[in-house]
mmCIF file of C-alpha atoms in Angstrom:
data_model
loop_
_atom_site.group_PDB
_atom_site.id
_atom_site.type_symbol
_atom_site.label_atom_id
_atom_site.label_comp_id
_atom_site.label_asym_id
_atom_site.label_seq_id
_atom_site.Cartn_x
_atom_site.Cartn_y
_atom_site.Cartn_z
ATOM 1 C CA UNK A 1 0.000 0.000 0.000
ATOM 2 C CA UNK A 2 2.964 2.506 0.274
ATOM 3 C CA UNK A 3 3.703 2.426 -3.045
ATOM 4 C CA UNK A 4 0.016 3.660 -4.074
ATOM 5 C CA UNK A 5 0.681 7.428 -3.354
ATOM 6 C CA UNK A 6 4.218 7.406 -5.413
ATOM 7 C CA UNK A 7 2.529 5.855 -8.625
ATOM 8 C CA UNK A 8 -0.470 8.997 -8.000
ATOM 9 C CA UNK A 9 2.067 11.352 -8.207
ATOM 10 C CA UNK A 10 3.901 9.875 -10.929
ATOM 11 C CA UNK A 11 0.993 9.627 -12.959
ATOM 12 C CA UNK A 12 0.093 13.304 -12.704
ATOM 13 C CA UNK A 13 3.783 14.493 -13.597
ATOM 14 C CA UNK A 14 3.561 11.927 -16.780
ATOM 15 C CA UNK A 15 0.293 13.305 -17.491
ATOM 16 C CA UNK A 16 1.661 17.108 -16.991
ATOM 17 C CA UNK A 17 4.858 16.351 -18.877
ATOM 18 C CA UNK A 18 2.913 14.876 -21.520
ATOM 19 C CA UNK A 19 1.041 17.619 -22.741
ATOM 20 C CA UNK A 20 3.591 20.220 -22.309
ATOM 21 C CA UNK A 21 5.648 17.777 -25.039
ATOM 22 C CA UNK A 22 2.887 17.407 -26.781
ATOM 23 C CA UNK A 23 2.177 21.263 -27.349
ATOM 24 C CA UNK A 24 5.407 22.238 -28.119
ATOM 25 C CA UNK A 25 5.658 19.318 -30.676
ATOM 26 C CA UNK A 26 2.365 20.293 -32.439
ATOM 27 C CA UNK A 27 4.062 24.005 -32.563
ATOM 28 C CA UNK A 28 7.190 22.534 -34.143
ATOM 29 C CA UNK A 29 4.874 20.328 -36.833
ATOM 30 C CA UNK A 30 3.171 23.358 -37.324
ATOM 31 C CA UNK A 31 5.850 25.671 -38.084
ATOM 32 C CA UNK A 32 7.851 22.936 -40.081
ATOM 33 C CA UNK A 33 4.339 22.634 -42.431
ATOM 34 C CA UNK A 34 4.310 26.361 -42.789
ATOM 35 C CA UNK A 35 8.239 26.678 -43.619
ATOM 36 C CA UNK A 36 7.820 23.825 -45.844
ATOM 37 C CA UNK A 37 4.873 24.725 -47.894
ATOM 38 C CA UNK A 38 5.229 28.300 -48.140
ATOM 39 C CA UNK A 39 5.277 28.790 -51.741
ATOM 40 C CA UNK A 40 1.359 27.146 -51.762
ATOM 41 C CA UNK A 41 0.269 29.080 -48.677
ATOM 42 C CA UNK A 42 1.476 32.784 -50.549
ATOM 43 C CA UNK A 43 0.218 31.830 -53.321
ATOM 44 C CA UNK A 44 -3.250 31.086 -51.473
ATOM 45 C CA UNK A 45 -2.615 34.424 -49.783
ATOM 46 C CA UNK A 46 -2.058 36.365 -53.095
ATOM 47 C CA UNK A 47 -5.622 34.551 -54.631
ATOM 48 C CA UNK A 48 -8.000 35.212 -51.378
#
């Protein structure tokens, strides 16, 4: 039973950790599609 309040608090920081990584890895897919693609997206720019 002593081990119960250890795996709780590992849980949360694996939980926390988580979606801090997965933010700032959705921010780096985002920018790489941008710098990438960037011919397409000025040249949707330019039409709209």
């Amino acid at each position: 039973m002593t081990g119960k309040p250890h795996k709780s608090i590992w849980k949360g920081i694996h939980k926390w950790v988580g979606a801090v990584m997965a933010l700032l890895l959705s921010v780096f897919c985002l920018s790489g599609i941008i710098l990438n693609h960037r011919g397409r997206i000025a040249a949707y720019a330019r039409n709209t």
